[in-house]
CSV table of C-alpha atoms and ligand atoms in Angstrom, one decimal:
chain,number,residue,atom,x,y,z
A,1,MET,CA,27.8,8.7,-22.8
A,2,GLY,CA,27.4,7.6,-19.2
A,3,ARG,CA,28.7,10.8,-17.5
A,4,HIS,CA,26.6,12.0,-14.6
A,5,ASN,CA,24.6,15.0,-15.3
A,6,THR,CA,24.9,16.4,-11.8
A,7,ALA,CA,22.6,19.4,-12.3
A,8,ALA,CA,19.8,17.2,-13.4
A,9,THR,CA,20.3,14.8,-10.6
A,10,ARG,CA,20.2,17.6,-8.1
A,11,ALA,CA,17.0,19.0,-9.6
A,12,TRP,CA,15.5,15.5,-9.4
A,13,ILE,CA,16.4,15.0,-5.8
A,14,ILE,CA,15.0,18.4,-4.8
A,15,PHE,CA,11.8,17.7,-6.7
A,16,THR,CA,11.4,14.3,-4.9
A,17,LEU,CA,12.1,15.7,-1.5
A,18,ALA,CA,9.6,18.6,-2.1
A,19,LEU,CA,7.0,16.0,-3.1
A,20,LEU,CA,7.6,13.9,0.0
A,21,ALA,CA,7.6,16.9,2.3
A,22,ALA,CA,4.3,18.1,0.8
A,23,ASN,CA,2.9,14.6,1.2
A,24,SER,CA,4.0,14.3,4.9
A,25,ALA,CA,2.6,17.7,5.6
A,26,ALA,CA,-0.8,16.5,4.4
A,27,LEU,CA,-0.6,13.5,6.7
A,28,ILE,CA,0.0,15.3,10.0
A,29,GLY,CA,-3.0,14.6,12.1
A,30,GLN,CA,-4.5,11.9,10.0
A,31,THR,CA,-5.8,8.9,11.8
A,32,LEU,CA,-7.4,6.3,9.7
A,33,LYS,CA,-10.0,5.2,12.3
A,34,VAL,CA,-11.7,8.3,13.3
A,35,THR,CA,-15.3,7.1,13.2
A,36,ARG,CA,-15.4,5.7,16.7
A,37,PRO,CA,-12.5,4.1,18.6
A,38,PRO,CA,-13.5,0.4,19.1
A,39,ASP,CA,-14.3,-0.7,22.7
A,40,ILE,CA,-12.0,-3.7,23.2
A,41,LYS,CA,-13.7,-4.7,26.5
A,42,ASN,CA,-17.0,-4.9,24.9
A,43,GLY,CA,-15.4,-6.8,22.0
A,44,LYS,CA,-14.3,-9.4,24.6
A,45,VAL,CA,-17.9,-9.7,25.9
A,46,VAL,CA,-19.1,-10.3,22.4
A,47,TYR,CA,-16.3,-12.8,21.7
A,48,ASN,CA,-17.0,-14.8,24.9
A,49,GLY,CA,-20.7,-14.8,24.1
A,50,GLY,CA,-20.7,-15.8,20.4
A,51,CYS,CA,-17.3,-16.9,19.2
A,52,ILE,CA,-15.4,-18.7,22.0
A,53,ALA,CA,-17.3,-22.0,21.5
A,54,CYS,CA,-15.6,-22.4,18.1
A,55,HIS,CA,-12.6,-20.1,18.1
A,56,GLY,CA,-11.4,-20.8,21.7
A,57,SER,CA,-10.5,-18.5,24.5
A,58,GLU,CA,-7.1,-17.6,22.9
A,59,GLY,CA,-8.3,-17.6,19.3
A,60,LYS,CA,-6.4,-20.8,18.4
A,61,GLY,CA,-9.7,-22.7,18.1
A,62,ALA,CA,-11.7,-24.5,20.9
A,63,PRO,CA,-10.4,-28.0,21.8
A,64,GLU,CA,-11.4,-30.4,19.1
A,65,THR,CA,-13.3,-32.6,21.6
A,66,SER,CA,-15.7,-29.7,22.4
A,67,THR,CA,-16.5,-28.8,18.8
A,68,VAL,CA,-18.3,-31.3,16.5
A,69,PHE,CA,-17.3,-29.8,13.1
A,70,LYS,CA,-14.4,-30.9,10.9
A,71,ARG,CA,-11.9,-28.1,10.6
A,72,PRO,CA,-11.4,-26.7,7.1
A,73,ASP,CA,-7.9,-26.3,5.7
A,74,THR,CA,-8.3,-22.6,6.1
A,75,TRP,CA,-9.3,-22.9,9.7
A,76,PRO,CA,-7.8,-19.7,11.4
A,77,ASP,CA,-5.4,-19.6,14.3
A,78,PHE,CA,-5.8,-16.0,15.3
A,79,THR,CA,-2.5,-16.1,17.3
A,80,LYS,CA,-0.5,-16.7,14.1
A,81,CYS,CA,0.4,-13.1,13.1
A,82,ASP,CA,1.8,-14.1,9.7
A,83,GLN,CA,-1.7,-15.4,8.8
A,84,THR,CA,-3.8,-12.7,10.4
A,85,THR,CA,-2.0,-9.4,9.9
A,86,PRO,CA,-2.3,-9.6,6.0
A,87,GLU,CA,-6.1,-9.7,6.4
A,88,ALA,CA,-7.7,-6.2,6.5
A,89,ASP,CA,-10.4,-5.6,9.1
A,90,SER,CA,-12.9,-5.3,6.3
A,91,ALA,CA,-12.1,-8.9,5.2
A,92,TRP,CA,-12.9,-10.2,8.7
A,93,LYS,CA,-15.9,-8.0,8.9
A,94,ALA,CA,-17.3,-9.4,5.7
A,95,VAL,CA,-17.0,-12.9,7.1
A,96,ILE,CA,-18.6,-12.0,10.4
A,97,VAL,CA,-21.5,-10.0,8.9
A,98,HIS,CA,-22.3,-12.4,6.0
A,99,GLY,CA,-20.8,-15.8,7.2
A,100,GLY,CA,-18.0,-18.0,5.8
A,101,PRO,CA,-19.6,-18.6,2.3
A,102,SER,CA,-19.5,-14.8,1.5
A,103,ARG,CA,-15.7,-15.2,1.1
A,104,ALA,CA,-15.9,-18.8,-0.1
A,105,LEU,CA,-15.0,-20.1,3.3
A,106,SER,CA,-16.7,-22.8,5.3
A,107,PRO,CA,-20.5,-22.5,6.0
A,108,ILE,CA,-19.7,-23.5,9.6
A,109,MET,CA,-18.7,-19.9,10.2
A,110,PRO,CA,-22.2,-18.4,10.8
A,111,SER,CA,-23.3,-14.9,9.8
A,112,PHE,CA,-23.8,-12.4,12.6
A,113,GLY,CA,-25.1,-9.5,10.6
A,114,ASP,CA,-28.6,-9.9,12.1
A,115,LEU,CA,-27.4,-10.7,15.7
A,116,LEU,CA,-24.7,-8.1,16.2
A,117,SER,CA,-24.7,-4.3,15.6
A,118,ASN,CA,-22.0,-2.7,13.4
A,119,ASP,CA,-20.3,-1.3,16.6
A,120,GLN,CA,-20.3,-4.7,18.2
A,121,ILE,CA,-18.6,-6.2,15.2
A,122,ASP,CA,-16.0,-3.5,15.1
A,123,ASP,CA,-15.4,-4.1,18.8
A,124,VAL,CA,-15.0,-7.9,18.4
A,125,VAL,CA,-12.6,-7.4,15.5
A,126,ALA,CA,-10.5,-5.0,17.6
A,127,TYR,CA,-10.5,-7.6,20.5
A,128,MET,CA,-9.5,-10.4,18.1
A,129,ARG,CA,-6.5,-8.3,16.8
A,130,GLY,CA,-5.0,-8.7,20.3
A,131,PHE,CA,-4.6,-12.5,19.7
A,132,CYS,CA,-1.5,-11.6,17.6
A,133,ARG,CA,1.0,-10.3,20.1
A,134,ASN,CA,3.7,-9.1,17.8
A,135,ARG,CA,3.2,-5.5,16.7
A,136,HIS,CA,5.9,-5.5,14.1
A,137,TRP,CA,3.9,-7.0,11.3
A,138,PRO,CA,2.7,-4.4,8.7
A,139,ARG,CA,-1.1,-4.5,8.5
A,140,GLY,CA,-3.0,-5.7,5.4
A,141,GLU,CA,-4.9,-2.4,5.1
A,142,LEU,CA,-1.5,-1.0,3.9
A,143,ASN,CA,-1.4,-3.6,1.1
A,144,LEU,CA,-2.8,-1.2,-1.5
A,145,PRO,CA,-4.0,-2.4,-4.9
A,146,ARG,CA,-1.1,-3.3,-7.1
A,147,ALA,CA,-0.4,-0.8,-9.8
A,148,ILE,CA,0.8,-2.2,-13.2
A,149,VAL,CA,4.2,-0.4,-13.1
A,150,THR,CA,4.7,1.4,-9.7
A,151,GLU,CA,6.0,-1.1,-7.2
A,152,LYS,CA,4.4,-1.1,-3.8
A,153,ALA,CA,5.9,-1.0,-0.3
A,154,PHE,CA,4.0,-3.9,1.2
A,155,PRO,CA,5.7,-7.3,1.3
A,156,GLU,CA,3.6,-9.8,-0.6
A,157,ASN,CA,3.1,-13.5,-1.2
A,158,GLU,CA,2.0,-13.3,-4.8
A,159,LEU,CA,2.3,-14.7,-8.2
A,160,VAL,CA,1.7,-12.2,-11.0
A,161,ILE,CA,1.5,-12.7,-14.7
A,162,SER,CA,1.7,-9.3,-16.3
A,163,THR,CA,1.7,-8.5,-20.1
A,164,ALA,CA,2.4,-5.3,-22.0
A,165,VAL,CA,1.5,-5.3,-25.7
A,166,ASN,CA,2.4,-2.5,-28.2
A,167,ALA,CA,-0.7,-0.7,-29.2
A,168,SER,CA,0.8,0.7,-32.4
A,169,GLY,CA,3.9,0.3,-34.5
A,170,ALA,CA,5.6,-3.1,-34.9
A,171,PRO,CA,3.9,-5.9,-32.9
A,172,GLY,CA,5.7,-6.8,-29.7
A,173,LEU,CA,4.9,-7.9,-26.2
A,174,THR,CA,6.6,-8.6,-22.9
A,175,THR,CA,5.1,-11.0,-20.3
A,176,ASP,CA,6.6,-10.9,-16.8
A,177,PHE,CA,6.3,-13.9,-14.5
A,178,ILE,CA,6.7,-12.4,-11.0
A,179,HIS,CA,7.0,-14.4,-7.8
A,180,GLU,CA,7.0,-12.6,-4.5
A,181,GLN,CA,7.6,-14.3,-1.2
A,182,SER,CA,7.6,-12.6,2.2
A,183,PHE,CA,10.1,-13.5,4.9
A,184,GLY,CA,9.6,-12.7,8.5
A,185,THR,CA,7.8,-9.5,9.6
A,186,LYS,CA,9.3,-7.1,7.1
A,187,SER,CA,11.0,-8.6,4.1
A,188,GLN,CA,10.2,-9.9,0.7
A,189,LEU,CA,12.1,-11.7,-2.1
A,190,GLU,CA,11.0,-10.9,-5.7
A,191,VAL,CA,12.0,-12.8,-8.8
A,192,ASP,CA,10.8,-11.5,-12.1
A,193,VAL,CA,11.4,-13.4,-15.3
A,194,PRO,CA,10.3,-11.6,-18.5
A,195,TRP,CA,9.5,-13.2,-21.8
A,196,VAL,CA,9.9,-10.8,-24.8
A,197,TYR,CA,8.4,-11.3,-28.2
A,198,GLN,CA,8.9,-8.8,-31.1
A,199,ASP,CA,8.3,-8.5,-34.8
A,200,GLN,CA,11.5,-7.0,-36.2
A,201,ASN,CA,11.1,-6.4,-39.9
A,202,HIS,CA,8.9,-9.5,-40.2
A,203,SER,CA,11.2,-11.7,-38.4
A,204,TYR,CA,9.5,-12.9,-35.2
A,205,ASN,CA,11.9,-13.1,-32.3
A,206,SER,CA,11.3,-14.2,-28.8
A,207,ASN,CA,13.6,-14.6,-25.9
A,208,ILE,CA,13.8,-14.4,-22.1
A,209,GLY,CA,14.5,-10.8,-21.0
A,210,ASP,CA,16.7,-9.5,-18.2
A,211,MET,CA,15.6,-11.2,-14.9
A,212,THR,CA,15.2,-9.2,-11.7
A,213,ILE,CA,16.1,-10.6,-8.3
A,214,GLY,CA,15.1,-8.2,-5.5
A,215,TRP,CA,15.0,-8.0,-1.7
A,216,LYS,CA,12.6,-5.6,-0.1
A,217,THR,CA,12.6,-4.5,3.6
A,218,VAL,CA,9.9,-2.4,5.3
A,219,MET,CA,11.5,0.5,7.1
A,220,PHE,CA,8.3,1.9,8.6
A,221,SER,CA,4.6,1.2,8.7
A,222,SER,CA,1.7,2.6,10.6
A,223,LEU,CA,-1.9,1.7,10.4
A,224,ARG,CA,-2.8,4.7,12.4
A,225,THR,CA,-1.4,7.2,9.8
A,226,GLY,CA,-1.9,4.8,6.9
A,227,SER,CA,1.7,5.0,5.8
A,228,ILE,CA,4.3,2.4,4.8
A,229,LEU,CA,7.9,2.9,3.5
A,230,SER,CA,10.2,0.2,2.1
A,231,LEU,CA,13.5,0.0,0.4
A,232,GLN,CA,14.4,-2.6,-2.2
A,233,GLY,CA,17.7,-3.6,-3.8
A,234,SER,CA,17.6,-5.5,-7.0
A,235,ILE,CA,20.0,-7.0,-9.4
A,236,LEU,CA,19.3,-7.6,-13.1
A,237,PRO,CA,21.7,-10.1,-14.6
A,238,PRO,CA,21.9,-9.6,-18.4
A,239,THR,CA,19.9,-12.8,-19.2
A,240,GLY,CA,18.1,-11.0,-22.1
A,241,ASN,CA,19.0,-10.6,-25.7
A,242,THR,CA,20.3,-7.1,-26.5
A,243,LYS,CA,18.5,-7.1,-29.8
A,244,LEU,CA,15.2,-7.5,-27.9
A,245,GLY,CA,15.9,-4.7,-25.4
A,246,GLY,CA,18.2,-6.5,-23.0
A,247,ASN,CA,20.6,-4.3,-21.1
A,248,GLY,CA,23.7,-6.3,-22.1
A,249,THR,CA,25.3,-5.6,-18.7
A,250,THR,CA,24.4,-6.4,-15.1
A,251,VAL,CA,22.2,-3.6,-13.7
A,252,PHE,CA,21.7,-2.7,-10.0
A,253,GLU,CA,18.3,-1.2,-9.2
A,254,PRO,CA,17.8,0.4,-5.7
A,255,PHE,CA,14.5,2.0,-5.0
A,256,ALA,CA,12.3,3.4,-2.3
A,257,ALA,CA,8.5,2.9,-2.2
A,258,PHE,CA,6.2,5.0,0.0
A,259,ASP,CA,2.5,4.3,0.1
A,260,GLN,CA,-0.2,6.3,1.8
A,261,LEU,CA,-3.8,5.4,2.4
A,262,PHE,CA,-6.3,8.0,3.3
A,263,ARG,CA,-9.6,7.6,5.2
A,264,THR,CA,-11.7,7.9,2.1
A,265,ASN,CA,-10.0,4.8,0.7
A,266,THR,CA,-8.0,7.1,-1.6
A,267,TRP,CA,-4.3,6.2,-1.8
A,268,VAL,CA,-1.1,7.2,-3.5
A,269,GLN,CA,2.0,5.1,-4.1
A,270,PHE,CA,5.4,6.5,-4.9
A,271,GLN,CA,8.4,4.6,-6.1
A,272,MET,CA,11.7,6.3,-6.8
A,273,GLY,CA,14.9,4.7,-7.8
A,274,ALA,CA,17.7,4.3,-10.3
A,275,ASP,CA,19.0,1.7,-12.7
A,276,LEU,CA,22.8,1.5,-12.3
A,277,PRO,CA,24.5,-0.6,-15.0
A,278,VAL,CA,27.9,-2.1,-14.2
A,279,ASN,CA,29.1,-0.8,-17.6
A,280,PRO,CA,27.3,2.5,-18.3
A,281,ASP,CA,28.9,2.6,-21.8
A,282,ILE,CA,26.6,-0.3,-22.9
A,283,THR,CA,23.4,1.0,-21.4
A,284,PRO,CA,23.1,4.4,-19.6
A,285,GLN,CA,22.3,4.9,-16.0
A,286,HIS,CA,18.8,6.2,-15.4
A,287,LEU,CA,16.5,7.5,-12.7
A,288,PHE,CA,12.8,6.8,-12.4
A,289,TRP,CA,10.0,8.3,-10.5
A,290,HIS,CA,6.6,6.4,-10.5
A,291,THR,CA,3.4,7.6,-8.9
A,292,ALA,CA,0.1,5.8,-8.7
A,293,LEU,CA,-2.9,7.7,-7.5
A,294,GLY,CA,-6.2,5.7,-7.0
A,295,GLN,CA,-9.4,5.0,-5.1
A,296,THR,CA,-10.8,1.7,-4.0
A,297,LEU,CA,-14.6,1.5,-4.3
A,298,SER,CA,-16.5,-1.4,-2.8
A,299,PRO,CA,-20.2,-1.9,-2.5
A,300,ASP,CA,-21.9,-3.1,0.8
A,301,HIS,CA,-20.0,-0.6,3.1
A,302,ARG,CA,-16.6,-1.7,1.6
A,303,LEU,CA,-17.3,-5.4,2.3
A,304,GLY,CA,-18.0,-6.4,-1.3
A,305,ARG,CA,-16.0,-6.7,-4.5
A,306,GLN,CA,-13.3,-4.1,-4.9
A,307,PHE,CA,-12.9,-1.8,-7.9
A,308,SER,CA,-9.8,0.3,-7.9
A,309,PRO,CA,-9.5,2.9,-10.6
A,310,MET,CA,-6.1,4.6,-10.7
A,311,VAL,CA,-3.7,6.6,-12.8
A,312,GLU,CA,0.0,6.2,-12.9
A,313,PHE,CA,2.5,8.9,-13.8
A,314,LEU,CA,5.7,7.4,-14.9
A,315,ALA,CA,8.9,9.4,-15.5
A,316,THR,CA,12.4,8.1,-16.5
A,317,ARG,CA,15.5,10.1,-17.3
A,318,ASP,CA,18.8,8.9,-18.6
A,319,LEU,CA,21.7,10.2,-16.6
A,320,ILE,CA,23.6,11.6,-19.6
A,321,ASP,CA,24.1,15.2,-20.7
A,322,GLY,CA,21.2,16.7,-22.5
A,323,ALA,CA,18.9,13.7,-22.0
A,324,LYS,CA,15.2,14.5,-21.7
A,325,THR,CA,12.7,13.1,-19.1
A,326,ASP,CA,10.2,10.7,-20.6
A,327,TRP,CA,6.8,11.0,-19.1
A,328,ASP,CA,4.0,8.4,-19.5
A,329,VAL,CA,0.5,8.4,-18.1
A,330,MET,CA,-1.4,5.2,-17.5
A,331,PRO,CA,-5.0,5.1,-16.5
A,332,GLU,CA,-6.0,1.6,-15.3
A,333,MET,CA,-8.5,-0.4,-13.3
A,334,GLN,CA,-8.0,-3.3,-10.9
A,335,VAL,CA,-10.8,-5.6,-9.7
A,336,THR,CA,-11.1,-8.5,-7.4
A,337,VAL,CA,-12.1,-11.5,-9.4
A,338,SER,CA,-12.6,-14.4,-7.0
A,339,ARG,CA,-15.1,-14.4,-4.2
A,340,ARG,CA,-12.3,-14.7,-1.7
A,341,GLN,CA,-10.6,-11.7,-3.4
A,342,HIS,CA,-7.3,-13.6,-3.7
A,343,ILE,CA,-7.4,-13.4,-7.5
A,344,ARG,CA,-7.3,-9.9,-9.0
A,345,ALA,CA,-6.9,-8.6,-12.5
A,346,ALA,CA,-6.0,-5.2,-13.9
A,347,ILE,CA,-5.9,-3.5,-17.3
A,348,GLY,CA,-4.4,-0.2,-18.3
A,349,VAL,CA,-3.1,1.8,-21.3
A,350,ARG,CA,0.3,3.4,-21.1
A,351,THR,CA,0.6,6.5,-23.3
A,352,PRO,CA,3.8,8.5,-23.7
A,353,PHE,CA,3.2,12.2,-23.4
A,354,THR,CA,6.6,13.8,-23.6
A,355,ASP,CA,9.4,12.9,-25.9
A,356,THR,CA,7.0,10.6,-27.8
A,357,ALA,CA,9.2,9.9,-30.9
A,358,GLY,CA,9.8,6.2,-31.2
A,359,ARG,CA,7.8,5.4,-28.0
A,360,THR,CA,4.6,3.5,-28.6
A,361,PRO,CA,1.5,3.3,-26.4
A,362,GLN,CA,1.0,-0.1,-24.7
A,363,VAL,CA,-1.9,-2.0,-23.4
A,364,SER,CA,-1.1,-3.8,-20.2
A,365,PHE,CA,-2.9,-6.3,-18.1
A,366,TYR,CA,-2.1,-8.7,-15.3
A,367,VAL,CA,-3.7,-11.4,-13.2
A,368,LEU,CA,-2.4,-11.9,-9.7
A,369,TRP,CA,-2.9,-14.6,-7.1
A,370,ASP,CA,-2.4,-13.9,-3.4
A,371,ARG,CA,-1.2,-17.3,-2.4
A,372,ALA,CA,-1.7,-16.7,1.3
A,373,ASP,CA,-5.5,-16.7,0.9
A,374,GLY,CA,-5.9,-20.0,-0.8
A,375,LYS,CA,-5.1,-22.1,-3.8
A,376,LEU,CA,-5.7,-20.9,-7.3
A,377,TRP,CA,-8.8,-23.0,-7.8
A,378,GLU,CA,-10.3,-22.4,-4.3
A,379,GLY,CA,-12.3,-19.5,-3.1
A,380,TRP,CA,-14.4,-18.9,-6.3
A,381,LYS,CA,-17.9,-19.7,-5.0
B,401,HEC,C1,-20.0,-22.6,14.9
B,401,HEC,C2,-18.7,-22.3,15.0
B,401,HEC,C3,-18.3,-20.9,14.8
B,401,HEC,C4,-18.7,-19.8,15.6
B,401,HEC,C5,-19.8,-19.7,16.6
B,401,HEC,C6,-17.9,-18.7,15.1
B,401,HEC,N1,-17.1,-19.0,14.1
B,401,HEC,FE1,-15.8,-17.8,13.1
B,401,HEC,N2,-15.3,-19.4,11.9
B,401,HEC,C7,-15.7,-20.7,12.1
B,401,HEC,C8,-15.1,-21.5,11.1
B,401,HEC,C9,-15.2,-23.0,10.9
B,401,HEC,C10,-14.2,-20.7,10.4
B,401,HEC,C11,-13.3,-21.0,9.2
B,401,HEC,C12,-13.9,-20.9,7.9
B,401,HEC,C13,-13.0,-21.4,6.8
B,401,HEC,O1,-11.8,-21.1,7.0
B,401,HEC,O2,-13.4,-22.0,5.8
B,401,HEC,C14,-14.4,-19.3,10.9
B,401,HEC,C15,-13.7,-18.2,10.4
B,401,HEC,C16,-13.8,-17.0,11.0
B,401,HEC,C17,-13.2,-15.8,10.5
B,401,HEC,C18,-12.3,-15.7,9.2
B,401,HEC,C19,-10.9,-15.7,9.4
B,401,HEC,C20,-10.1,-15.7,8.1
B,401,HEC,O3,-9.5,-16.7,7.9
B,401,HEC,O4,-10.2,-14.8,7.3
B,401,HEC,C21,-13.5,-14.8,11.3
B,401,HEC,C22,-13.0,-13.3,11.2
B,401,HEC,C23,-14.3,-15.3,12.3
B,401,HEC,N3,-14.5,-16.6,12.1
B,401,HEC,C24,-14.8,-14.5,13.4
B,401,HEC,C25,-15.8,-15.0,14.2
B,401,HEC,C26,-16.5,-14.2,15.2
B,401,HEC,C27,-16.1,-12.7,15.5
B,401,HEC,C28,-17.4,-15.0,15.8
B,401,HEC,C29,-18.4,-14.6,16.9
B,401,HEC,C30,-19.1,-13.4,16.7
B,401,HEC,C31,-17.3,-16.3,15.2
B,401,HEC,N4,-16.3,-16.3,14.3
B,401,HEC,C32,-18.1,-17.3,15.6
B,401,HEC,C33,-16.6,-21.1,13.0
B,401,HEC,C34,-17.3,-20.4,13.9
């Protein structure tokens, strides 16, 4: 037990590099915004004509003495990159076209859909992007819909409650309480506390599982090509009960996450890493390779509610001689639930399709709350 199977490791690495190479080859030449490059000068004209009275010449908001309205809590300061870069252009566009209430924001923000052309709105959005002067923030477009298993590259401010229930065999479920907090332009802290419940020969046992504490850093991101690459290092202290699947030894989990968005709103997310226990005699080392392939669909020229069907391909392999690779497939769907789109939910079914003995299908679902966009009870209507 616990001895490295070097041939398998090598094959794995070659497979991974080949996939990454194939993927980057597909990217060469892609530019997300091909339709029409926005005219920033014209955007300024539009801004100075219709927006400056409320939003001010620098995007911080006009002096309070010159505006009569009471500022809502969510009042935007467009020079604050930490607040503006997570918002996709489509989110701004929805508010400009349909007014504040379309995203459960203040009705003081008028709708300009009838006053401005589509091009004028694209131009004013491009001009307003210039209010944030720091180019190091990854852009919110690259924050792809969260897959149930595959971890994404984008640093988040989220709270997620995610449950996986055995669909056959002995009843059992695991619920993860996941807190993600971004730091600065490129980093994110993640804390995941699982709660495990199992029926073991009619004795019902529940316990906290192995916690995860992780630190993620964005290595590269580009809105132009639609790509983002991050590295994460995690530590899992053995807080769980080994009878309920706990590792029984501290595990280190490094991984790389690479996400790619295409012009068609199709995207793919890769996550590759290893679980490296301090004592591999207690629980074996293993490698994992996760892929999520999906498409975001949204009515009203992508300004409405988002539906993201996707399928995950999940592989794990113990690093011991003669171990087989376990493959699972997981079709799933994520939808934006609240009007502001800061509450989202997903459901999926994870089915083993190789080495299926003793592995049960699971139904998984989660609810997530993007805390940067408002409180849990705000933004519904
Ligand atoms: C009458 C005042 C007023 C005018 C004119 C106005 N806005 Fe606004 N705008 C607001 C207010 C108030 C909010 C904040 C709504 C909230 O947060 O509840 C807002 C919010 C926004 C947001 C949403 C930012 C976010 O937090 O997601 C965008 C984008 C925006 N305005 C763009 C524009 C553009 C572009 C124009 C000109 C074409 C414009 N606004 C004209 C008052 C105005």
